[in-house]
């Protein structure tokens, strides 16, 4: 027997058949139950563990339909529209679900109907029933009001006026019911009878493309799983070609015979549909998760799903039949590294609209493609093109500028003649600048002081090393003299 705390009192939350035979009921106080039967075993409820178990069962039910929703604390909704013929019909599918749950040690009830409300009532009050279309009213009429899934307060009010069975509510005038008990009662009634649609919101997004294989003999070895991935990817390739798309994110679902489900996902930086390349990605991912995947007695169902897709750009091949695309090779290498080591293993810089050097670049995952600007429309009148070269920037930019000592300059606004950085003295041989960069005033908060202006110089010392340093502040602008900083090196 399981107990939970309700209004500062311990009450029975769930009990087995032996406890029911002792005339114990849900909601009874634990003190009363112990007074009747001192030897009963009581376990404290663990809602988090129950939730994890229910989510695991929902994962396992994905083998029947991708539209699986959690109903409360102890139920599941499965939208099996268009799926029953794959299992031999409605009765065969429901029998298989019940038998498989029984083999796993669960005593479950199931109902199948054309509406979620009727299916819920059939499962809770009959246990194993299939309701044909149009028979929802016949099913609900003799059942208690709780079969309509209405609020407890509404149910108590209906019982107080002498409408205990659901059939009495269905035959009563609708206008008085709505005025006295609210529109929620009629909404639940219409949903159960099919007069209004009730959507089942799946707990996971539905993949646009999926292929799966049921196995007569469960597989355990990683090599067998990779071979199945290659075959499933071959089946997916035709569908992707017809849609003119390639996969950007894929998921491999491994359904174990005892009910556990393993989900393995990989992402691609480019649209992909070649089976051999997909197998390489999952080879790296399976190798990284080898210690975390427990095959148990084996997997009897393997499914490969395309979680997201994008337009696939065809590459022109050369006379040998191979497309020379260095970017594709780099993308595949990055994808394999990320599949083995994680998304943060390979990053790349992306330009950001800011003239401040430390804000002009953002580090993002390799799979996130930079947004391309739409091409500008050509004016009606021909204008000769103008080439604008961006200012030269160093190869290595420091995360934080480092202060340097500048003893003298050629002139107040000119470059330094020598400087000391990291306890070493450097003599300037050549200099170029200044490049003045002011603070971005539109980012300044109200009441915040404006950041000093920077004058950047490209410096080459007597040994040929090149640096990027700047002077912060202007001479004569304040009582404090300007400060110098090293921001990067060119080579």
Short mmCIF file of C-alpha atoms in Angstrom, two decimals:
data_model
loop_
_atom_site.label_atom_id
_atom_site.label_comp_id
_atom_site.label_asym_id
_atom_site.label_seq_id
_atom_site.Cartn_x
_atom_site.Cartn_y
_atom_site.Cartn_z
CA UNK A 1 0.00 0.00 0.00
CA UNK A 2 1.23 3.52 -0.88
CA UNK A 3 0.49 6.59 1.20
CA UNK A 4 0.67 10.33 0.55
CA UNK A 5 0.10 13.47 2.61
CA UNK A 6 -3.23 15.21 2.09
CA UNK A 7 -4.23 18.19 4.25
CA UNK A 8 -1.79 17.36 7.07
CA UNK A 9 -2.94 13.74 7.12
CA UNK A 10 -1.46 10.57 5.67
CA UNK A 11 -3.93 8.83 3.37
CA UNK A 12 -3.93 5.82 1.07
CA UNK A 13 -2.90 6.79 -2.48
CA UNK A 14 -2.77 3.31 -4.06
CA UNK A 15 -3.24 -0.28 -2.97
CA UNK A 16 -3.00 -3.76 -4.44
CA UNK A 17 -5.60 -6.53 -4.68
CA UNK A 18 -4.75 -8.01 -1.28
CA UNK A 19 -5.29 -4.62 0.36
CA UNK A 20 -8.61 -4.20 -1.45
CA UNK A 21 -9.68 -7.60 -0.15
CA UNK A 22 -9.16 -6.24 3.37
CA UNK A 23 -11.81 -3.56 2.60
CA UNK A 24 -9.29 -0.75 2.42
CA UNK A 25 -9.98 2.08 -0.04
CA UNK A 26 -8.20 5.02 -1.58
CA UNK A 27 -8.41 8.18 0.49
CA UNK A 28 -8.71 6.30 3.80
CA UNK A 29 -6.50 7.61 6.58
CA UNK A 30 -3.39 5.59 7.37
CA UNK A 31 -4.23 5.66 11.10
CA UNK A 32 -7.63 4.06 10.43
CA UNK A 33 -6.05 1.46 8.14
CA UNK A 34 -3.46 0.50 10.76
CA UNK A 35 -6.16 0.29 13.40
CA UNK A 36 -8.04 -2.22 11.23
CA UNK A 37 -4.94 -4.16 10.11
CA UNK A 38 -1.77 -3.44 12.15
CA UNK A 39 0.46 -5.68 9.98
CA UNK A 40 -0.07 -3.95 6.63
CA UNK A 41 3.00 -2.66 4.74
CA UNK A 42 2.92 1.03 3.83
CA UNK A 43 5.35 2.78 1.46
CA UNK A 44 5.62 6.54 1.05
CA UNK A 45 4.69 7.79 -2.43
CA UNK A 46 7.46 9.11 -4.71
CA UNK A 47 5.81 11.34 -7.36
CA UNK A 48 9.08 12.03 -9.18
CA UNK A 49 9.85 8.34 -9.57
CA UNK A 50 6.30 7.69 -10.73
CA UNK A 51 6.66 10.46 -13.31
CA UNK A 52 9.92 9.01 -14.63
CA UNK A 53 8.31 5.59 -14.89
CA UNK A 54 5.33 7.00 -16.77
CA UNK A 55 7.62 8.85 -19.18
CA UNK A 56 9.56 5.63 -19.76
CA UNK A 57 6.33 3.82 -20.60
CA UNK A 58 5.41 6.66 -22.95
CA UNK A 59 8.76 6.22 -24.71
CA UNK A 60 8.07 2.53 -25.12
CA UNK A 61 4.60 3.25 -26.58
CA UNK A 62 6.27 5.16 -29.42
CA UNK A 63 6.58 1.78 -31.11
CA UNK A 64 2.84 1.95 -31.83
CA UNK A 65 2.38 5.64 -32.67
CA UNK A 66 4.45 8.83 -32.43
CA UNK A 67 1.43 10.65 -30.96
CA UNK A 68 1.76 9.72 -27.28
CA UNK A 69 0.58 12.10 -24.55
CA UNK A 70 0.68 11.80 -20.76
CA UNK A 71 -2.71 11.93 -19.03
CA UNK A 72 -2.47 12.94 -15.41
CA UNK A 73 -0.30 10.92 -13.06
CA UNK A 74 -1.24 7.42 -14.18
CA UNK A 75 -2.43 7.44 -17.79
CA UNK A 76 -1.36 7.67 -21.41
CA UNK A 77 -3.19 8.78 -24.52
CA UNK A 78 -2.19 7.08 -27.80
CA UNK A 79 -3.54 8.48 -31.05
CA UNK A 80 -3.45 5.32 -33.21
CA UNK A 81 -5.32 6.77 -36.19
CA UNK A 82 -3.94 5.08 -39.30
CA UNK A 83 -1.66 2.76 -37.29
CA UNK A 84 -3.91 -0.16 -36.31
CA UNK A 85 -3.62 -1.96 -39.67
CA UNK A 86 0.14 -2.31 -39.11
CA UNK A 87 -0.59 -4.59 -36.16
CA UNK A 88 -3.46 -6.62 -37.60
CA UNK A 89 -6.38 -4.41 -36.61
CA UNK A 90 -7.72 -2.68 -33.51
CA UNK A 91 -8.33 -5.80 -31.41
CA UNK A 92 -4.96 -7.34 -32.28
CA UNK A 93 -3.16 -4.08 -31.48
CA UNK A 94 -4.89 -3.64 -28.12
CA UNK A 95 -4.29 -7.27 -27.16
CA UNK A 96 -0.60 -6.91 -28.00
CA UNK A 97 -0.27 -3.76 -25.89
CA UNK A 98 -1.97 -5.40 -22.90
CA UNK A 99 0.05 -8.60 -23.18
CA UNK A 100 3.36 -6.78 -23.51
CA UNK A 101 2.62 -4.62 -20.47
CA UNK A 102 1.65 -7.76 -18.54
CA UNK A 103 4.95 -9.40 -19.49
CA UNK A 104 6.76 -6.37 -18.08
CA UNK A 105 4.91 -6.71 -14.77
CA UNK A 106 2.26 -3.99 -15.24
CA UNK A 107 -1.47 -4.48 -14.72
CA UNK A 108 -2.95 -1.93 -17.10
CA UNK A 109 -6.36 -1.11 -18.52
CA UNK A 110 -6.98 0.01 -22.08
CA UNK A 111 -9.85 1.43 -24.07
CA UNK A 112 -10.08 2.25 -27.75
CA UNK A 113 -12.61 4.68 -29.19
CA UNK A 114 -13.01 7.40 -31.79
CA UNK A 115 -12.79 10.15 -29.13
CA UNK A 116 -10.31 10.58 -26.27
CA UNK A 117 -13.14 11.01 -23.76
CA UNK A 118 -14.84 7.75 -24.71
CA UNK A 119 -11.52 5.89 -24.73
CA UNK A 120 -10.72 7.26 -21.26
CA UNK A 121 -14.09 6.10 -19.92
CA UNK A 122 -13.75 2.65 -21.53
CA UNK A 123 -10.29 2.18 -20.00
CA UNK A 124 -11.25 3.35 -16.49
CA UNK A 125 -14.63 1.63 -16.17
CA UNK A 126 -14.34 -1.45 -18.40
CA UNK A 127 -10.61 -2.20 -18.59
CA UNK A 128 -10.53 -3.77 -22.06
CA UNK A 129 -13.12 -2.52 -24.50
CA UNK A 130 -13.23 -1.21 -28.06
CA UNK A 131 -16.00 1.31 -28.68
CA UNK A 132 -17.23 1.48 -32.27
CA UNK A 133 -17.93 4.85 -33.85
CA UNK A 134 -21.36 6.17 -32.85
CA UNK A 135 -21.59 4.05 -29.67
CA UNK A 136 -20.08 6.67 -27.35
CA UNK A 137 -23.45 7.62 -25.86
CA UNK A 138 -24.32 3.97 -25.20
CA UNK A 139 -21.00 3.56 -23.40
CA UNK A 140 -21.28 6.68 -21.23
CA UNK A 141 -24.99 6.56 -20.31
CA UNK A 142 -24.80 4.00 -17.43
CA UNK A 143 -21.44 5.25 -16.09
CA UNK A 144 -20.99 7.62 -13.12
CA UNK A 145 -20.32 11.31 -13.60
CA UNK A 146 -16.56 10.85 -13.15
CA UNK A 147 -16.52 9.18 -16.58
CA UNK A 148 -17.02 12.64 -18.13
CA UNK A 149 -13.71 13.92 -16.66
CA UNK A 150 -15.36 16.94 -15.06
CA UNK A 151 -14.11 18.88 -12.05
CA UNK A 152 -14.82 17.39 -8.60
CA UNK A 153 -16.77 20.49 -7.57
CA UNK A 154 -19.01 20.24 -10.64
CA UNK A 155 -19.53 16.54 -10.04
CA UNK A 156 -20.52 17.13 -6.42
CA UNK A 157 -22.99 19.83 -7.50
CA UNK A 158 -24.57 17.53 -10.08
CA UNK A 159 -24.92 14.73 -7.56
CA UNK A 160 -26.57 17.12 -5.10
CA UNK A 161 -29.41 17.84 -7.56
CA UNK A 162 -30.06 14.17 -8.33
CA UNK A 163 -28.10 13.64 -11.58
CA UNK A 164 -25.76 10.79 -10.61
CA UNK A 165 -25.38 8.86 -13.91
CA UNK A 166 -23.83 10.43 -17.02
CA UNK A 167 -26.92 9.52 -19.03
CA UNK A 168 -29.05 11.86 -16.92
CA UNK A 169 -26.77 14.76 -17.81
CA UNK A 170 -26.86 13.92 -21.50
CA UNK A 171 -30.68 13.97 -21.57
CA UNK A 172 -31.05 17.13 -19.46
CA UNK A 173 -31.64 20.53 -21.14
CA UNK A 174 -28.32 22.13 -22.07
CA UNK A 175 -29.13 25.78 -21.32
CA UNK A 176 -29.88 25.28 -17.59
CA UNK A 177 -26.81 23.06 -17.24
CA UNK A 178 -24.57 25.74 -18.74
CA UNK A 179 -26.03 28.49 -16.57
CA UNK A 180 -25.71 26.53 -13.32
CA UNK A 181 -22.59 24.42 -13.83
CA UNK A 182 -20.62 26.34 -16.43
CA UNK A 183 -19.54 25.67 -20.00
CA UNK A 184 -16.87 23.17 -18.94
CA UNK A 185 -19.49 20.49 -18.33
CA UNK A 186 -20.95 20.76 -21.84
CA UNK A 187 -17.45 20.95 -23.33
CA UNK A 188 -16.45 17.62 -21.76
CA UNK A 189 -19.75 16.07 -22.80
CA UNK A 190 -19.41 17.19 -26.43
CA UNK A 191 -15.80 16.05 -26.59
CA UNK A 192 -16.68 12.58 -25.30
CA UNK A 193 -19.56 12.23 -27.79
CA UNK A 194 -17.51 13.48 -30.74
CA UNK A 195 -19.44 16.70 -31.28
CA UNK A 196 -16.28 18.73 -30.65
CA UNK A 197 -12.73 17.72 -31.51
CA UNK A 198 -10.26 17.14 -28.68
CA UNK A 199 -6.64 17.26 -29.71
CA UNK A 200 -4.07 14.93 -28.16
CA UNK A 201 -0.87 16.94 -27.74
CA UNK A 202 2.12 14.59 -28.11
CA UNK A 203 4.85 14.90 -25.51
CA UNK A 204 7.53 14.86 -28.24
CA UNK A 205 7.54 16.54 -31.66
CA UNK A 206 6.55 14.25 -34.51
CA UNK A 207 9.34 13.58 -36.99
CA UNK A 208 8.46 14.43 -40.61
CA UNK A 209 10.14 11.26 -41.87
CA UNK A 210 10.73 7.93 -40.12
CA UNK A 211 11.63 4.39 -41.11
CA UNK A 212 11.77 1.40 -38.79
CA UNK A 213 12.42 -2.31 -38.77
CA UNK A 214 10.88 -4.95 -36.52
CA UNK A 215 13.33 -7.74 -35.77
CA UNK A 216 12.43 -11.36 -35.28
CA UNK A 217 15.67 -11.85 -33.34
CA UNK A 218 16.76 -8.99 -31.05
CA UNK A 219 20.17 -7.45 -31.75
CA UNK A 220 22.76 -6.69 -29.10
CA UNK A 221 26.03 -5.88 -30.88
CA UNK A 222 26.93 -2.36 -31.99
CA UNK A 223 28.01 -3.62 -35.43
CA UNK A 224 24.53 -5.03 -36.03
CA UNK A 225 22.97 -1.71 -35.02
CA UNK A 226 25.24 0.18 -37.43
CA UNK A 227 24.27 -2.15 -40.29
CA UNK A 228 20.62 -1.52 -39.52
CA UNK A 229 21.30 2.23 -39.52
CA UNK A 230 22.79 1.93 -43.00
CA UNK A 231 19.74 0.05 -44.29
CA UNK A 232 17.30 2.47 -42.73
CA UNK A 233 19.26 5.43 -44.11
CA UNK A 234 19.03 3.88 -47.58
CA UNK A 235 15.26 3.74 -47.21
CA UNK A 236 15.21 7.37 -46.05
CA UNK A 237 17.30 8.55 -48.99
CA UNK A 238 14.51 7.99 -51.51
CA UNK A 239 12.02 10.00 -49.45
CA UNK A 240 14.50 12.83 -48.98
CA UNK A 241 15.28 12.91 -52.71
CA UNK A 242 11.60 13.16 -53.59
CA UNK A 243 11.24 16.10 -51.20
CA UNK A 244 14.46 17.73 -52.43
CA UNK A 245 15.76 17.86 -48.87
CA UNK A 246 18.56 16.60 -46.70
CA UNK A 247 18.58 15.74 -43.00
CA UNK A 248 19.92 18.31 -40.52
CA UNK A 249 19.10 16.32 -37.36
CA UNK A 250 18.50 12.57 -37.02
CA UNK A 251 17.45 10.37 -34.13
CA UNK A 252 17.98 6.65 -33.69
CA UNK A 253 15.47 4.93 -31.38
CA UNK A 254 16.35 1.51 -29.99
CA UNK A 255 13.41 -0.29 -28.36
CA UNK A 256 14.53 -2.97 -25.92
CA UNK A 257 12.44 -6.09 -25.46
CA UNK A 258 11.84 -5.31 -21.77
CA UNK A 259 10.43 -1.84 -22.46
CA UNK A 260 13.45 0.46 -22.16
CA UNK A 261 14.10 2.89 -25.02
CA UNK A 262 17.41 4.49 -26.01
CA UNK A 263 17.35 7.72 -28.03
CA UNK A 264 20.52 8.69 -29.90
CA UNK A 265 20.55 11.96 -31.81
CA UNK A 266 23.10 13.49 -34.18
CA UNK A 267 23.18 16.82 -35.96
CA UNK A 268 24.69 17.87 -39.27
CA UNK A 269 26.10 21.22 -40.32
CA UNK A 270 24.89 20.61 -43.88
CA UNK A 271 21.83 18.81 -45.28
CA UNK A 272 22.76 15.13 -45.55
CA UNK A 273 21.14 12.09 -47.14
CA UNK A 274 23.99 9.77 -48.12
CA UNK A 275 23.59 6.48 -46.15
CA UNK A 276 27.34 5.92 -45.73
CA UNK A 277 27.82 9.37 -44.21
CA UNK A 278 24.86 8.92 -41.87
CA UNK A 279 26.33 5.62 -40.72
CA UNK A 280 29.66 7.32 -39.97
CA UNK A 281 27.97 9.86 -37.74
CA UNK A 282 26.11 7.22 -35.77
CA UNK A 283 29.28 5.13 -35.57
CA UNK A 284 30.97 8.00 -33.72
CA UNK A 285 27.94 8.59 -31.51
CA UNK A 286 27.55 4.93 -30.62
CA UNK A 287 31.25 4.72 -29.81
CA UNK A 288 30.90 7.67 -27.45
CA UNK A 289 27.82 6.19 -25.73
CA UNK A 290 28.97 2.57 -25.70
CA UNK A 291 29.20 2.48 -21.91
CA UNK A 292 25.81 4.18 -21.44
CA UNK A 293 23.71 1.99 -23.74
CA UNK A 294 22.52 -1.17 -22.05
CA UNK A 295 21.28 -3.64 -24.65
CA UNK A 296 19.93 -6.03 -22.02
CA UNK A 297 18.24 -8.92 -23.83
CA UNK A 298 18.44 -7.01 -27.11
CA UNK A 299 16.55 -4.52 -29.24
CA UNK A 300 13.60 -5.82 -31.23
CA UNK A 301 12.67 -2.55 -32.96
CA UNK A 302 15.00 0.04 -34.51
CA UNK A 303 13.72 3.35 -35.89
CA UNK A 304 15.57 6.13 -37.71
CA UNK A 305 13.82 9.52 -37.81
CA UNK A 306 14.58 12.82 -39.48
CA UNK A 307 13.92 15.45 -36.83
CA UNK A 308 14.60 18.41 -39.11
CA UNK A 309 15.41 18.80 -42.79
CA UNK A 310 16.53 21.54 -45.17
CA UNK A 311 16.79 22.07 -48.91
CA UNK A 312 19.54 19.95 -50.45
CA UNK A 313 21.92 21.71 -52.89
CA UNK A 314 23.20 19.40 -55.60
CA UNK A 315 26.95 19.59 -56.31
CA UNK A 316 28.35 19.40 -59.85
CA UNK A 317 30.58 16.34 -60.21
CA UNK A 318 33.79 16.20 -62.25
CA UNK A 319 34.70 13.65 -64.93
CA UNK A 320 35.49 11.02 -62.29
CA UNK A 321 31.97 11.31 -60.84
CA UNK A 322 33.12 12.94 -57.60
CA UNK A 323 32.14 16.40 -56.42
CA UNK A 324 35.12 18.46 -55.29
CA UNK A 325 33.79 20.29 -52.27
CA UNK A 326 36.34 21.02 -49.56
CA UNK A 327 33.70 22.66 -47.39
CA UNK A 328 31.70 19.41 -47.37
CA UNK A 329 34.74 17.47 -46.14
CA UNK A 330 35.34 19.99 -43.37
CA UNK A 331 31.65 19.87 -42.41
CA UNK A 332 31.68 16.06 -42.26
CA UNK A 333 34.83 16.09 -40.12
CA UNK A 334 33.26 18.61 -37.73
CA UNK A 335 30.05 16.58 -37.55
CA UNK A 336 31.94 13.40 -36.67
CA UNK A 337 33.92 15.19 -33.96
CA UNK A 338 30.74 16.69 -32.50
CA UNK A 339 29.01 13.30 -32.60
CA UNK A 340 31.90 11.81 -30.60
CA UNK A 341 32.71 14.68 -28.21
CA UNK A 342 29.58 16.84 -28.09
CA UNK A 343 28.25 20.04 -29.65
CA UNK A 344 30.80 22.28 -27.92
CA UNK A 345 33.78 20.36 -29.31
CA UNK A 346 33.88 22.33 -32.59
CA UNK A 347 33.10 26.04 -32.63
CA UNK A 348 33.55 28.77 -35.19
CA UNK A 349 33.55 32.57 -35.19
CA UNK A 350 30.70 34.47 -36.81
CA UNK A 351 30.74 38.16 -37.63
CA UNK A 352 28.44 40.36 -35.57
CA UNK A 353 27.29 43.87 -36.48
CA UNK A 354 29.52 45.90 -34.17
CA UNK A 355 32.58 48.06 -34.84
CA UNK A 356 34.10 47.29 -31.43
CA UNK A 357 36.62 44.45 -31.94
CA UNK A 358 35.61 42.43 -28.87
CA UNK A 359 31.96 42.53 -29.94
CA UNK A 360 32.44 42.03 -33.68
CA UNK A 361 32.78 38.24 -33.42
CA UNK A 362 30.63 35.62 -31.68
CA UNK A 363 31.66 32.00 -31.10
CA UNK A 364 28.83 29.64 -32.06
CA UNK A 365 28.53 25.86 -32.60
CA UNK A 366 29.74 24.72 -35.98
CA UNK A 367 26.29 23.50 -37.00
CA UNK A 368 24.77 26.98 -36.73
CA UNK A 369 25.12 28.50 -40.17
CA UNK A 370 25.61 32.28 -40.29
CA UNK A 371 22.62 34.20 -41.52
CA UNK A 372 23.13 35.54 -45.00
CA UNK A 373 21.85 38.93 -45.89
CA UNK A 374 19.42 39.25 -48.78
CA UNK A 375 21.12 40.61 -51.91
CA UNK A 376 20.50 44.26 -52.58
CA UNK A 377 18.34 45.07 -55.59
CA UNK A 378 20.27 46.57 -58.50
CA UNK A 379 19.13 50.12 -59.22
CA UNK A 380 17.53 50.91 -62.52
CA UNK A 381 20.42 53.12 -63.52
CA UNK A 382 23.78 51.40 -63.84
CA UNK A 383 26.23 52.44 -61.14
CA UNK A 384 29.90 51.44 -61.35
CA UNK A 385 30.83 49.04 -58.54
CA UNK A 386 32.79 50.38 -55.60
CA UNK A 387 35.23 48.09 -53.81
CA UNK A 388 35.49 48.67 -50.06
CA UNK A 389 38.23 46.85 -48.18
CA UNK A 390 37.59 46.26 -44.47
CA UNK A 391 40.29 47.38 -42.04
CA UNK A 392 43.01 44.87 -41.31
CA UNK A 393 42.51 42.88 -38.13
CA UNK A 394 44.98 40.66 -36.23
CA UNK A 395 44.99 36.89 -36.47
CA UNK A 396 44.81 36.53 -32.70
CA UNK A 397 42.64 38.85 -30.65
CA UNK A 398 43.10 38.73 -26.87
CA UNK A 399 40.06 38.00 -24.76
CA UNK A 400 40.87 41.06 -22.63
CA UNK A 401 43.24 43.85 -23.72
CA UNK A 402 46.51 43.81 -21.77
CA UNK A 403 47.98 47.09 -20.45
CA UNK A 404 51.35 48.23 -21.80
CA UNK A 405 53.77 51.02 -20.84
CA UNK A 406 54.49 53.70 -23.44
CA UNK A 407 57.25 56.10 -22.32
CA UNK A 408 57.16 58.41 -25.34
CA UNK A 409 55.39 59.10 -28.62
CA UNK A 410 56.39 60.95 -31.78
CA UNK A 411 53.56 63.44 -31.21
CA UNK A 412 50.55 63.58 -28.84
CA UNK A 413 48.28 61.82 -31.33
CA UNK A 414 50.95 59.62 -32.92
CA UNK A 415 52.16 56.04 -32.39
CA UNK A 416 54.62 55.08 -29.65
CA UNK A 417 58.37 54.98 -30.30
CA UNK A 418 58.76 51.96 -27.99
CA UNK A 419 56.65 50.15 -25.42
CA UNK A 420 56.99 47.64 -22.61
CA UNK A 421 54.72 44.59 -22.59
CA UNK A 422 54.97 41.62 -20.22
CA UNK A 423 58.25 43.01 -18.77
CA UNK A 424 59.90 43.11 -22.20
CA UNK A 425 60.87 46.27 -24.12
CA UNK A 426 59.92 46.50 -27.81
CA UNK A 427 61.29 49.14 -30.19
CA UNK A 428 58.92 50.32 -32.92
CA UNK A 429 60.28 50.16 -36.48
CA UNK A 430 57.12 50.94 -38.40
CA UNK A 431 53.62 52.09 -37.46
CA UNK A 432 50.34 52.64 -39.24
CA UNK A 433 47.35 54.50 -37.84
CA UNK A 434 45.48 55.74 -36.02
CA UNK A 435 42.14 54.05 -36.66
CA UNK A 436 39.70 55.77 -34.33
CA UNK A 437 36.87 53.68 -32.84
CA UNK A 438 34.37 55.40 -30.60
CA UNK A 439 32.05 53.74 -28.11
CA UNK A 440 28.62 52.57 -29.27
CA UNK A 441 26.50 55.28 -27.68
CA UNK A 442 23.22 53.44 -28.39
CA UNK A 443 24.27 50.66 -26.00
CA UNK A 444 24.92 53.04 -23.12
CA UNK A 445 22.45 52.76 -20.24
CA UNK A 446 20.82 55.89 -18.77
CA UNK A 447 23.19 57.51 -16.30
CA UNK A 448 26.18 55.46 -17.48
CA UNK A 449 29.36 57.31 -18.45
CA UNK A 450 30.47 57.16 -22.06
CA UNK A 451 33.41 54.86 -22.71
CA UNK A 452 36.66 56.54 -23.83
CA UNK A 453 37.59 56.76 -27.50
CA UNK A 454 40.19 54.32 -28.82
CA UNK A 455 42.94 55.04 -31.38
CA UNK A 456 44.30 51.76 -32.84
CA UNK A 457 47.79 51.39 -34.36
CA UNK A 458 49.37 48.56 -36.34
CA UNK A 459 52.91 48.30 -35.01
CA UNK A 460 55.97 46.40 -36.31
CA UNK A 461 58.96 46.07 -34.00
CA UNK A 462 62.63 45.86 -34.92
CA UNK A 463 62.45 42.03 -35.15
CA UNK A 464 59.55 42.08 -37.66
CA UNK A 465 56.79 41.10 -35.21
CA UNK A 466 53.50 42.93 -35.68
CA UNK A 467 51.10 44.01 -32.96
CA UNK A 468 47.73 45.70 -32.65
CA UNK A 469 47.57 48.20 -29.80
CA UNK A 470 45.46 51.19 -28.97
CA UNK A 471 45.44 54.36 -26.91
CA UNK A 472 42.38 54.77 -24.71
CA UNK A 473 41.36 58.37 -24.27
CA UNK A 474 42.59 61.63 -25.79
CA UNK A 475 45.29 64.01 -24.63
CA UNK A 476 43.80 67.04 -22.92
CA UNK A 477 40.30 65.54 -22.72
CA UNK A 478 40.63 64.94 -18.95
CA UNK A 479 43.07 65.28 -16.09
CA UNK A 480 44.07 61.61 -16.43
CA UNK A 481 46.57 60.84 -19.22
CA UNK A 482 45.56 58.29 -21.89
CA UNK A 483 46.32 54.61 -21.28
CA UNK A 484 47.77 52.11 -23.75
CA UNK A 485 46.67 48.50 -24.29
CA UNK A 486 47.75 45.50 -26.42
CA UNK A 487 44.68 43.96 -28.11
CA UNK A 488 46.13 41.39 -30.51
CA UNK A 489 49.00 40.13 -32.64
CA UNK A 490 49.14 39.72 -36.40
CA UNK A 491 51.73 36.96 -36.71
#
